[in-house]
Coordinates of N, CA and C in Angstrom, one line a residue:
Chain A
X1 N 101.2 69.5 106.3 CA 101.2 70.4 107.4 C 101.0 71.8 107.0
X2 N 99.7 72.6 106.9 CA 99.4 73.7 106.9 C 99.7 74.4 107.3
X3 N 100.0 74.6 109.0 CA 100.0 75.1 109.7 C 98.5 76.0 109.7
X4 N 98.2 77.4 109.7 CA 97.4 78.4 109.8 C 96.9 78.5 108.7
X5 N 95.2 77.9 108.9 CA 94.7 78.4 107.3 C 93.7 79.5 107.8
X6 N 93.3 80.5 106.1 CA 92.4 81.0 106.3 C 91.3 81.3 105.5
X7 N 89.8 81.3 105.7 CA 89.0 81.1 104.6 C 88.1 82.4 105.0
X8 N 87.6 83.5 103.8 CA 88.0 83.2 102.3 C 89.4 84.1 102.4
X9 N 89.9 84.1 101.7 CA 90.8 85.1 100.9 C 90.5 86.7 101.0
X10 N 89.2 87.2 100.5 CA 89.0 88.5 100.0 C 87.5 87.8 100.1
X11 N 86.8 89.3 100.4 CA 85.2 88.9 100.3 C 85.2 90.4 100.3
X12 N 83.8 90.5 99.9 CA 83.3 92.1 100.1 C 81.6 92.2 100.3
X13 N 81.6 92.4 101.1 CA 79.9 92.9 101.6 C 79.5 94.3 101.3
X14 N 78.1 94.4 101.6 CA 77.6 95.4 101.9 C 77.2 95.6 103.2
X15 N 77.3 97.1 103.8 CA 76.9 97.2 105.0 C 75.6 96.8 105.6
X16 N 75.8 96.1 106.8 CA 74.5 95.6 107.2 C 74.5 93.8 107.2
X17 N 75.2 93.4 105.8 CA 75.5 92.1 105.8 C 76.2 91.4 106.8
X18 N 75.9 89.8 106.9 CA 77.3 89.5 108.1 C 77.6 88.4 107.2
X19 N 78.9 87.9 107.9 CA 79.8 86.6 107.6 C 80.4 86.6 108.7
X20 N 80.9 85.0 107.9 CA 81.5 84.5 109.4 C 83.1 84.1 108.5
X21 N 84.3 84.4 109.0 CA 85.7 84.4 108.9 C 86.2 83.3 109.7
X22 N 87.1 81.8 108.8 CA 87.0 80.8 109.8 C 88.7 80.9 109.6
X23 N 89.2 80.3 110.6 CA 90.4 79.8 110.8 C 90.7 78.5 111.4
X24 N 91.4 77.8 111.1 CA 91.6 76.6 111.2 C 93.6 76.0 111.5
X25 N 94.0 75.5 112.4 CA 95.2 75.6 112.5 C 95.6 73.8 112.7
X26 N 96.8 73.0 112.5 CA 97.2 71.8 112.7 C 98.4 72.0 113.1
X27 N 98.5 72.9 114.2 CA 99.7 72.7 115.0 C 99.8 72.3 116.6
X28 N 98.3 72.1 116.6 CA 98.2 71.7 117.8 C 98.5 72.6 119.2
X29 N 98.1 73.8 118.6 CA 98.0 75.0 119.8 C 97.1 75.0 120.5
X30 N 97.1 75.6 121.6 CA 96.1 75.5 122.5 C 95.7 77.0 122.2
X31 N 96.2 78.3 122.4 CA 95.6 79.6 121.9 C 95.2 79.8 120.2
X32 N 94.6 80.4 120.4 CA 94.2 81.5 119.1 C 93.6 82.7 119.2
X33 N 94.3 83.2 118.5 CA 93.5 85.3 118.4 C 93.5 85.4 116.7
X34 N 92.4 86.6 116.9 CA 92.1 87.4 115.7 C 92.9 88.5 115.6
X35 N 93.2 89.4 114.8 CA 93.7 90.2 114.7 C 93.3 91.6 113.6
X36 N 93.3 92.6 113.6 CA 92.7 93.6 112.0 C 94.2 94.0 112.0
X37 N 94.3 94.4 111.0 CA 95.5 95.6 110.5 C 94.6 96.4 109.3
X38 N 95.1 97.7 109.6 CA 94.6 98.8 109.3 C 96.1 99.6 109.0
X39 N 95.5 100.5 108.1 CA 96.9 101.3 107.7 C 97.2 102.0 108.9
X40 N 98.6 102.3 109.4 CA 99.0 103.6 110.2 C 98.3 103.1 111.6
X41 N 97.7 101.4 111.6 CA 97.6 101.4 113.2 C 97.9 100.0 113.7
X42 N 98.9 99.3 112.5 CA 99.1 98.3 112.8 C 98.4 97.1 113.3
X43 N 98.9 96.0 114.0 CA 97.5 94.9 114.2 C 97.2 95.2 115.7
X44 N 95.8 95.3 115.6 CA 95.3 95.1 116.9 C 93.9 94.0 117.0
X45 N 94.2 93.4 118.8 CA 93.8 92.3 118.9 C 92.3 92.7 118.7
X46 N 91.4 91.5 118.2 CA 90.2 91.7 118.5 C 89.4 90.5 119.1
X47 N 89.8 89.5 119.4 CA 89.7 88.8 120.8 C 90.4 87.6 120.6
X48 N 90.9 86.7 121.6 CA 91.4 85.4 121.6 C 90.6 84.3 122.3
X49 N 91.7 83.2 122.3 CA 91.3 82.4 123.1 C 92.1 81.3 123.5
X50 N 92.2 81.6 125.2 CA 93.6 80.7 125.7 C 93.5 79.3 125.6
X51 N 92.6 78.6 125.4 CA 92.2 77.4 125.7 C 91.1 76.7 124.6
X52 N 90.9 75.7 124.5 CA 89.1 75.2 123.8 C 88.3 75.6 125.0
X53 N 87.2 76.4 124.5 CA 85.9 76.2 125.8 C 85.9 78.1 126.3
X54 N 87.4 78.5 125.8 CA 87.5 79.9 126.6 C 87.8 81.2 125.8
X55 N 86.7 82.6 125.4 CA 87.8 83.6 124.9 C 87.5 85.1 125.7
X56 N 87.8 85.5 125.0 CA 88.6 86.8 126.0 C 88.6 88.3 124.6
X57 N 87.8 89.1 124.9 CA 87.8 90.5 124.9 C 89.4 90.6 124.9
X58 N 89.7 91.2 123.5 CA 91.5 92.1 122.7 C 91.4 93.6 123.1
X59 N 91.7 94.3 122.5 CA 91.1 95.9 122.5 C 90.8 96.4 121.7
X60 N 89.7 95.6 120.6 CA 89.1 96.3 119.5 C 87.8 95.1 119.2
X61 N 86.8 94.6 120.6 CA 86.0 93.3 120.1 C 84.7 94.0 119.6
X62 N 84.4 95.5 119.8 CA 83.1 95.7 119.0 C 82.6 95.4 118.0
X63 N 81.0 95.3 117.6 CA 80.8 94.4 116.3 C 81.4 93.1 115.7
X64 N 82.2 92.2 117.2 CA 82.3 90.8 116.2 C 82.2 90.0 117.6
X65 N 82.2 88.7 116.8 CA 81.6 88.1 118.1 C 82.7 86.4 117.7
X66 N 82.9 86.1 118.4 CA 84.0 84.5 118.3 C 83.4 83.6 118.6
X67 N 83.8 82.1 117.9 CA 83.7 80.6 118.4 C 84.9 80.0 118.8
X68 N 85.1 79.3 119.4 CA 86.1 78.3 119.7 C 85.3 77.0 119.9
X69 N 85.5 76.1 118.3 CA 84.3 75.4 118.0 C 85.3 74.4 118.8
X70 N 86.0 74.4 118.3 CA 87.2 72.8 118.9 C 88.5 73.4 119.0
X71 N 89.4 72.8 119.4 CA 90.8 72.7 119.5 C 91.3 73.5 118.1
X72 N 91.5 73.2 117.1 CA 91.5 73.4 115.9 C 91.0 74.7 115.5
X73 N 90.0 75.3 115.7 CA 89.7 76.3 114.6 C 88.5 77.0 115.8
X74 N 88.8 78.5 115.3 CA 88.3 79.7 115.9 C 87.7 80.6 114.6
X75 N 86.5 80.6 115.0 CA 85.9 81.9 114.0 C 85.5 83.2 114.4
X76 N 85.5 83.7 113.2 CA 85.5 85.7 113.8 C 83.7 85.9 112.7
X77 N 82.8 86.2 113.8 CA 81.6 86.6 113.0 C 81.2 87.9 112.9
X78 N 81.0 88.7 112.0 CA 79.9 90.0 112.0 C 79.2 89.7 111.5
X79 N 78.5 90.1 112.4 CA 76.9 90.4 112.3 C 76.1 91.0 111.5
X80 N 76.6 92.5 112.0 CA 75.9 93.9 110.8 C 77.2 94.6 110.3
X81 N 78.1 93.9 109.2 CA 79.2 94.7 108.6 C 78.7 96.2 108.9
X82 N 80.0 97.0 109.4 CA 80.0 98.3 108.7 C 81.5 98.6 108.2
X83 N 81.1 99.7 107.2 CA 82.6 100.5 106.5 C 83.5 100.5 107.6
X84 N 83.5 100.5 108.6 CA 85.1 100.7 109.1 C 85.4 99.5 109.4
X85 N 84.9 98.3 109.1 CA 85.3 97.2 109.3 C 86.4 96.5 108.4
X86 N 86.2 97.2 107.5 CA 87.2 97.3 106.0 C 88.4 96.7 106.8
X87 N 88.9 96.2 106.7 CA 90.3 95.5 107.1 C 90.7 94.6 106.7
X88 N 92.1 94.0 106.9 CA 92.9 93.0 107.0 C 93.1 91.9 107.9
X89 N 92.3 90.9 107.6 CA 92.1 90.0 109.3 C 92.8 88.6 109.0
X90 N 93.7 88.8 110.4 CA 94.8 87.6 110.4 C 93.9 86.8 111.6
X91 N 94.4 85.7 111.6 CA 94.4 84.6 112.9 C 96.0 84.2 112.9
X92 N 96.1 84.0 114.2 CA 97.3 83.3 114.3 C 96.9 82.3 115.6
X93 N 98.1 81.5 115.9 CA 98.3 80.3 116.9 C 99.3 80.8 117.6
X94 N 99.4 79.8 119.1 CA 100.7 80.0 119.9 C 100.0 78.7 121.0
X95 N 101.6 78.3 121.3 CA 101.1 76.7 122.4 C 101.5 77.4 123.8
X96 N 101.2 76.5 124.7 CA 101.2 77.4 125.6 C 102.8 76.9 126.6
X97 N 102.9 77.7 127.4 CA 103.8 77.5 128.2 C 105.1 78.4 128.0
X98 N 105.6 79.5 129.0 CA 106.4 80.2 128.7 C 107.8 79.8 127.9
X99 N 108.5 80.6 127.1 CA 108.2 81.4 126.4 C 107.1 81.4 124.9
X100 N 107.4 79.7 124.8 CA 106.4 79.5 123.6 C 105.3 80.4 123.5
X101 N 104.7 80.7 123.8 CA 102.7 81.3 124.0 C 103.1 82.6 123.5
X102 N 104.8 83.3 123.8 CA 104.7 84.4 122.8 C 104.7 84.3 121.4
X103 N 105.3 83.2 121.3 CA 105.6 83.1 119.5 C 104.2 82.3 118.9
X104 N 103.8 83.8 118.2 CA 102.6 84.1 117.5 C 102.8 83.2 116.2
X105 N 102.0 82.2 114.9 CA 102.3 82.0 113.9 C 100.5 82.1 113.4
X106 N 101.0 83.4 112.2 CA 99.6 83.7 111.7 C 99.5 83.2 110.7
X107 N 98.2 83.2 110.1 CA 97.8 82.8 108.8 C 98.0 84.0 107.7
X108 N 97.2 83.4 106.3 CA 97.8 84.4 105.3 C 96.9 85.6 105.4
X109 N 96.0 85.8 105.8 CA 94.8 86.5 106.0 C 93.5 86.3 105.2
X110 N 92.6 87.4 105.5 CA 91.6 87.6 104.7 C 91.6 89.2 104.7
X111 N 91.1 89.7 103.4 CA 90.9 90.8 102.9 C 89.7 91.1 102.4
X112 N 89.0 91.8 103.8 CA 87.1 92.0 103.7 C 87.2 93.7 103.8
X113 N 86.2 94.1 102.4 CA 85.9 94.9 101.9 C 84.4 95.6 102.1
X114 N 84.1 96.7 103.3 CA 82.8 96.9 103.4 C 81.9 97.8 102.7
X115 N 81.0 98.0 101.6 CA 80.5 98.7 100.6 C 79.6 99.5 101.4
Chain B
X1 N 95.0 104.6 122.0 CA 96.2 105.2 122.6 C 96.9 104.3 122.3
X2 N 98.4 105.0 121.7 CA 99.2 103.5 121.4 C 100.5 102.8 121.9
X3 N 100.3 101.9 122.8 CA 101.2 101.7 123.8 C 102.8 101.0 123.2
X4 N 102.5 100.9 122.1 CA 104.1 100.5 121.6 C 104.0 101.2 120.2
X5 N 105.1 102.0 119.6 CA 105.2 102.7 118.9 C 106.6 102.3 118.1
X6 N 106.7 103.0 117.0 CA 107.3 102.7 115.9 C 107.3 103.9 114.7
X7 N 108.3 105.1 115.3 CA 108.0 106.5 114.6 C 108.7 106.4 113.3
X8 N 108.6 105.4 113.0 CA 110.1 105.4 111.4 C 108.9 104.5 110.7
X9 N 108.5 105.2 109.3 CA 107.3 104.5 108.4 C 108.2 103.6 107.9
X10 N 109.3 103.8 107.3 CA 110.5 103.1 106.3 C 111.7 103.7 107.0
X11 N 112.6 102.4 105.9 CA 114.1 102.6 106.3 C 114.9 102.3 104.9
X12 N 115.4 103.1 104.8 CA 116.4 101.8 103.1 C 117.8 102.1 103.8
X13 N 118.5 100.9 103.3 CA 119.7 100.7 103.7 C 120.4 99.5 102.7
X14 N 121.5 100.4 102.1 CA 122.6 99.7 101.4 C 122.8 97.8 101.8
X15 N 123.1 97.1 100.6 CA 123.0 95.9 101.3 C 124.5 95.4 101.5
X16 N 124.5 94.7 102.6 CA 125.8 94.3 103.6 C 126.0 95.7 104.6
X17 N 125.3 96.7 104.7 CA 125.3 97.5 106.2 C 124.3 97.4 106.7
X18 N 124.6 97.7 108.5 CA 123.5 98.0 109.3 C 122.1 98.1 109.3
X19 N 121.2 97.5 109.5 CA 119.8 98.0 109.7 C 119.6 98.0 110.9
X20 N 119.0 99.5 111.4 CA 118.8 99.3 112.8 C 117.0 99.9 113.1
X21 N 116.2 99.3 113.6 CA 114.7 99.9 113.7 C 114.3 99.7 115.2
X22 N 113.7 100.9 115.1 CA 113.4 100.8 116.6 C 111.7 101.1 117.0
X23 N 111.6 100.6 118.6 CA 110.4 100.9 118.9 C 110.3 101.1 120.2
X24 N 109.4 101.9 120.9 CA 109.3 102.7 121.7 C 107.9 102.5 122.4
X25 N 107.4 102.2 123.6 CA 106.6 101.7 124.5 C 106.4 102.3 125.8
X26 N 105.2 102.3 126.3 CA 104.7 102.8 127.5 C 104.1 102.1 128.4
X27 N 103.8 100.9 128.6 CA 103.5 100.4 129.4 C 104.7 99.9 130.1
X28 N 105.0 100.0 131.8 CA 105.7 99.4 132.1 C 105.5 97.7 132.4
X29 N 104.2 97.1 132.5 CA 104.0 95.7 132.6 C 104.4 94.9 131.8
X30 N 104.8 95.7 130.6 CA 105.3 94.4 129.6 C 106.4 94.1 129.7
X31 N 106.4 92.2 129.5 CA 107.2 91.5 129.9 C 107.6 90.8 129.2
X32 N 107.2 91.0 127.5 CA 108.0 90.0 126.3 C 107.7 91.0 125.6
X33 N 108.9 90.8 124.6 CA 108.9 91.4 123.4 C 109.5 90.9 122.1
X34 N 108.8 90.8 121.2 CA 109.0 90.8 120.0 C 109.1 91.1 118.7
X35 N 110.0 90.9 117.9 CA 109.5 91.6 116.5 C 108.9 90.2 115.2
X36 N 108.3 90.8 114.4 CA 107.4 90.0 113.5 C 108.2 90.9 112.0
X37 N 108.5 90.1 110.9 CA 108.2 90.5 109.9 C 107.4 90.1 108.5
X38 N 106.9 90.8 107.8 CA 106.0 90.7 107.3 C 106.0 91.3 105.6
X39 N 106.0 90.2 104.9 CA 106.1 90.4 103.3 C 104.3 90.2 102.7
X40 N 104.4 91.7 101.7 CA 102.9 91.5 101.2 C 102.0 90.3 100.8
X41 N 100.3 90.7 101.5 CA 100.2 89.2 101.0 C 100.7 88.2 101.9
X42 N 100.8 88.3 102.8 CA 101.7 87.4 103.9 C 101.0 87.5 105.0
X43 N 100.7 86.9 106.2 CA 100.9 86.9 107.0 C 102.3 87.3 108.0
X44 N 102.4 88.2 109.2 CA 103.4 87.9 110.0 C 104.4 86.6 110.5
X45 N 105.6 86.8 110.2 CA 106.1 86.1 110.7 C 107.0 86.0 111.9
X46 N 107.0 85.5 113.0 CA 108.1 85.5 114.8 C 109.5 85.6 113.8
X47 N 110.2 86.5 114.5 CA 111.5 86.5 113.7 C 112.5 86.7 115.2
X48 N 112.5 87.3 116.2 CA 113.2 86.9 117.4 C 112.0 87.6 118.5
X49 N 113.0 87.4 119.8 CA 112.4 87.9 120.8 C 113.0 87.9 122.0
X50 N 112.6 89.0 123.3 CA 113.0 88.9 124.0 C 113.0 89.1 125.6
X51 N 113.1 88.9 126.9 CA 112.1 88.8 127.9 C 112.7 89.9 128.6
X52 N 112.2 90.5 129.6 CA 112.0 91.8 130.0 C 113.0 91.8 130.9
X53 N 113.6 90.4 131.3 CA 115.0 90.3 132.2 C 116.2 90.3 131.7
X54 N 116.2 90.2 130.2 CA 117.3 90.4 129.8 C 117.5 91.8 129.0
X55 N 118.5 92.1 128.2 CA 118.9 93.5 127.4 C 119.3 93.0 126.3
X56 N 119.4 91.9 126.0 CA 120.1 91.4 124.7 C 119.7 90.0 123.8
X57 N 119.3 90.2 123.1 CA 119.1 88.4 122.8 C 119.7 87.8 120.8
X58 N 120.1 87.4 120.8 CA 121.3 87.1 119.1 C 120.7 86.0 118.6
X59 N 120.3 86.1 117.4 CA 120.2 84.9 116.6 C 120.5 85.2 115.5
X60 N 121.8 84.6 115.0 CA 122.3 84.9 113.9 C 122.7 86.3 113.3
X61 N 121.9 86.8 112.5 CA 122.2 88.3 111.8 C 121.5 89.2 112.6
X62 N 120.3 88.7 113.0 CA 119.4 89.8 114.0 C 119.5 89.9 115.8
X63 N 119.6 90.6 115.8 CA 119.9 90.9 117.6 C 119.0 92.0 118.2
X64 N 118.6 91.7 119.0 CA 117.3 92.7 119.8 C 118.3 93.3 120.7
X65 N 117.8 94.6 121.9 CA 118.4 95.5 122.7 C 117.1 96.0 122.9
X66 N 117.2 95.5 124.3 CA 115.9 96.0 125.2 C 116.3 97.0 126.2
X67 N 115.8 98.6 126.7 CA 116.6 99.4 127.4 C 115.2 99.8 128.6
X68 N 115.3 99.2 129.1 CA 113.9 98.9 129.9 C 113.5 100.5 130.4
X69 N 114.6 101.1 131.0 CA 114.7 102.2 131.7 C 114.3 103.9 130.3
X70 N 114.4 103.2 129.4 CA 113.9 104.5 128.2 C 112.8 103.4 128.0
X71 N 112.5 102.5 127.8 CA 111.5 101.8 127.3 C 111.9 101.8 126.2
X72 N 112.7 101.1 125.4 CA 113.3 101.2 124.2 C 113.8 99.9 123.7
X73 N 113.0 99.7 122.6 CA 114.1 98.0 122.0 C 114.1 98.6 120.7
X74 N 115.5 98.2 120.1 CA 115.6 98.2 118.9 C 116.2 96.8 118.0
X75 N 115.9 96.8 117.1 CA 116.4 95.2 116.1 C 117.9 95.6 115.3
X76 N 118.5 94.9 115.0 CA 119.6 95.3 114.3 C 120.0 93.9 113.1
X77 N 120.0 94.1 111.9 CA 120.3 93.5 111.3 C 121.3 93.7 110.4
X78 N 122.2 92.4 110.7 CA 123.7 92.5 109.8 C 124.7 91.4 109.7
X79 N 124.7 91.3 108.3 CA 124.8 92.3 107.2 C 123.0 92.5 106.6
X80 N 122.6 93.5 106.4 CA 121.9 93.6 105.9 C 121.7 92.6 104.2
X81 N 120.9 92.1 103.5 CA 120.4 91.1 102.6 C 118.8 91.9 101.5
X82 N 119.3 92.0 100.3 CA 118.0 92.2 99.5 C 116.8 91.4 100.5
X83 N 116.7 90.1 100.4 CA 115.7 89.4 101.2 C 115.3 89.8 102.5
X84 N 115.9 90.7 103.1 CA 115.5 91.5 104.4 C 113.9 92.4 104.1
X85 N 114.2 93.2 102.4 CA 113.0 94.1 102.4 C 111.9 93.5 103.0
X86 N 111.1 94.1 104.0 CA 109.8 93.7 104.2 C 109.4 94.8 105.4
X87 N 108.2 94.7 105.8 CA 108.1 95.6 107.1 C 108.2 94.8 108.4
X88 N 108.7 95.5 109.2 CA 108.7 94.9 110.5 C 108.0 95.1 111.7
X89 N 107.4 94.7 112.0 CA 106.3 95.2 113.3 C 107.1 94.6 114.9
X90 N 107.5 95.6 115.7 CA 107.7 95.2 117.2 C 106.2 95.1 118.2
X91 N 106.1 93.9 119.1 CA 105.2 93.4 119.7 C 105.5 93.7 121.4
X92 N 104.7 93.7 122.0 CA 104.9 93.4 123.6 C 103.4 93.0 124.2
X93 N 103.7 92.1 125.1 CA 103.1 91.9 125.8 C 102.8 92.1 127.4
X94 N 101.8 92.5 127.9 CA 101.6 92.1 129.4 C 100.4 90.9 129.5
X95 N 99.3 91.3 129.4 CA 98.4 90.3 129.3 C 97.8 89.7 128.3
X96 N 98.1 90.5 127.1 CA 97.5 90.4 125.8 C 98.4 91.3 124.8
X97 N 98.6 91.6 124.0 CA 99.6 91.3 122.5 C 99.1 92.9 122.0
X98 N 100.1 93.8 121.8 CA 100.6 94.9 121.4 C 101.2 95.1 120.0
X99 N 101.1 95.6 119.1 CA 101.5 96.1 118.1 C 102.2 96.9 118.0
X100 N 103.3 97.5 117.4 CA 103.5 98.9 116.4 C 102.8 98.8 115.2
X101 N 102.8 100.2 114.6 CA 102.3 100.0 113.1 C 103.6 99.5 112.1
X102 N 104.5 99.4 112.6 CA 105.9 98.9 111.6 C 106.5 99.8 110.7
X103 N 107.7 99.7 110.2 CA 108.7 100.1 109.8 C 109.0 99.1 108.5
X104 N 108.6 99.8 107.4 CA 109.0 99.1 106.2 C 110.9 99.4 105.6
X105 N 111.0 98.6 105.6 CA 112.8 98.3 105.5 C 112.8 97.7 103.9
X106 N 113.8 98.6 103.1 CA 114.1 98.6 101.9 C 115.7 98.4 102.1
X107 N 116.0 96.9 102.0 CA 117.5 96.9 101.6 C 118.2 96.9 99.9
X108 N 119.1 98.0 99.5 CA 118.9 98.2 98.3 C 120.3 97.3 98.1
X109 N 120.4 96.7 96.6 CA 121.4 96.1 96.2 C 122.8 97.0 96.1

């Protein structure tokens, strides 16, 4: 039981490059969201998704774009890296039904570096 | 603009006393709240929480206090524990999930 994985670890591009950031979870949630943390602004969302089939604009979705391939696993894509994209990107899970759907469980992250 | 806040970068606190961290919010819609703590290298982890009907919620060493009327929750942990060090981020939600930037807590032996 994994719970929340995340692939890669650390990557580093050059601007202009894209990748795609996968996450993968076996807890059988029905949500998932992305997340950046950034020094001095803590995490903020950069989109989810309540359901398989559905996602939804966080308040930071510029420059990335999401899948919700299946049940399981949600990806975070850029397109044209740029330097302020530099961050710390979590995924996490949550099942649904109140209060469950608040309790967030993230993965370890990734740490993408924009040159 | 940042709708839950968290004016304390760090905290150190002697171990077996009080930790108390707080956070501070502006939206009146939100209706859960939570705190996350988080060791380097880590992902966040749910560590309690609490709903916008109550003022109080206990589990074990940690206890929330939600003061709806200042918009104010703070976490309290005790006895405080070396294995406490970590930062702690408070959360809320209305429709979608809220941040602080967190308060890194140093419990010293």
């Amino acid at each position: 039981n994994a719970g929340v994985t995340q692939t890669p670890k650390f990557q580093v591009l050059k601007t202009g490059q894209s990748m795609t950031l996968q996450c993968a979870q076996d807890m059988n949630h029905n949500s998932m969201y992305w997340y950046r943390q950034d020094p001095g602004m803590g995490l903020r969302l950069i989109y989810y998704s309540a359901s398989e089939g559905t996602t939804d604009k966080g308040e930071v979705p510029n420059g990335y774009n999401v899948s919700r391939l299946n049940k399981r696993e949600f990806s975070l894509r850029l397109e044209s890296a740029a330097p302020s994209q530099t961050s710390v990107y979590f995924c996490a899970t949550s099942s649904s039904g109140r209060p469950k759907e608040y309790e967030q469980y993230f993965g370890p992250g990734t740490r993408l570096t924009v040159t | 603009d940042q709708q839950v806040k968290q004016n304390s970068p760090s905290l150190s606190v002697q171990e077996g006393r009080i930790s108390i961290l707080n956070c501070d919010y502006t939206n009146s819609m939100f209706d859960y709240f939570l705190w996350y703590k988080k060791y380097p290298a880590e992902g966040p982890t749910f560590l309690i929480s609490i709903s916008s009907i109550k003022d109080k919620n206990e589990d074990g060493r940690f206890t929330v206090f939600l003061n709806k009327s200042a918009k104010h929750l703070s976490l309290h942990i005790v006895p405080s524990q070396p294995g406490d060090s970590a930062v702690y981020f408070c959360a809320a939600s209305a429709s979608q999930f809220y941040f602080g930037t967190g308060t890194s807590l140093t419990v010293i032996p």
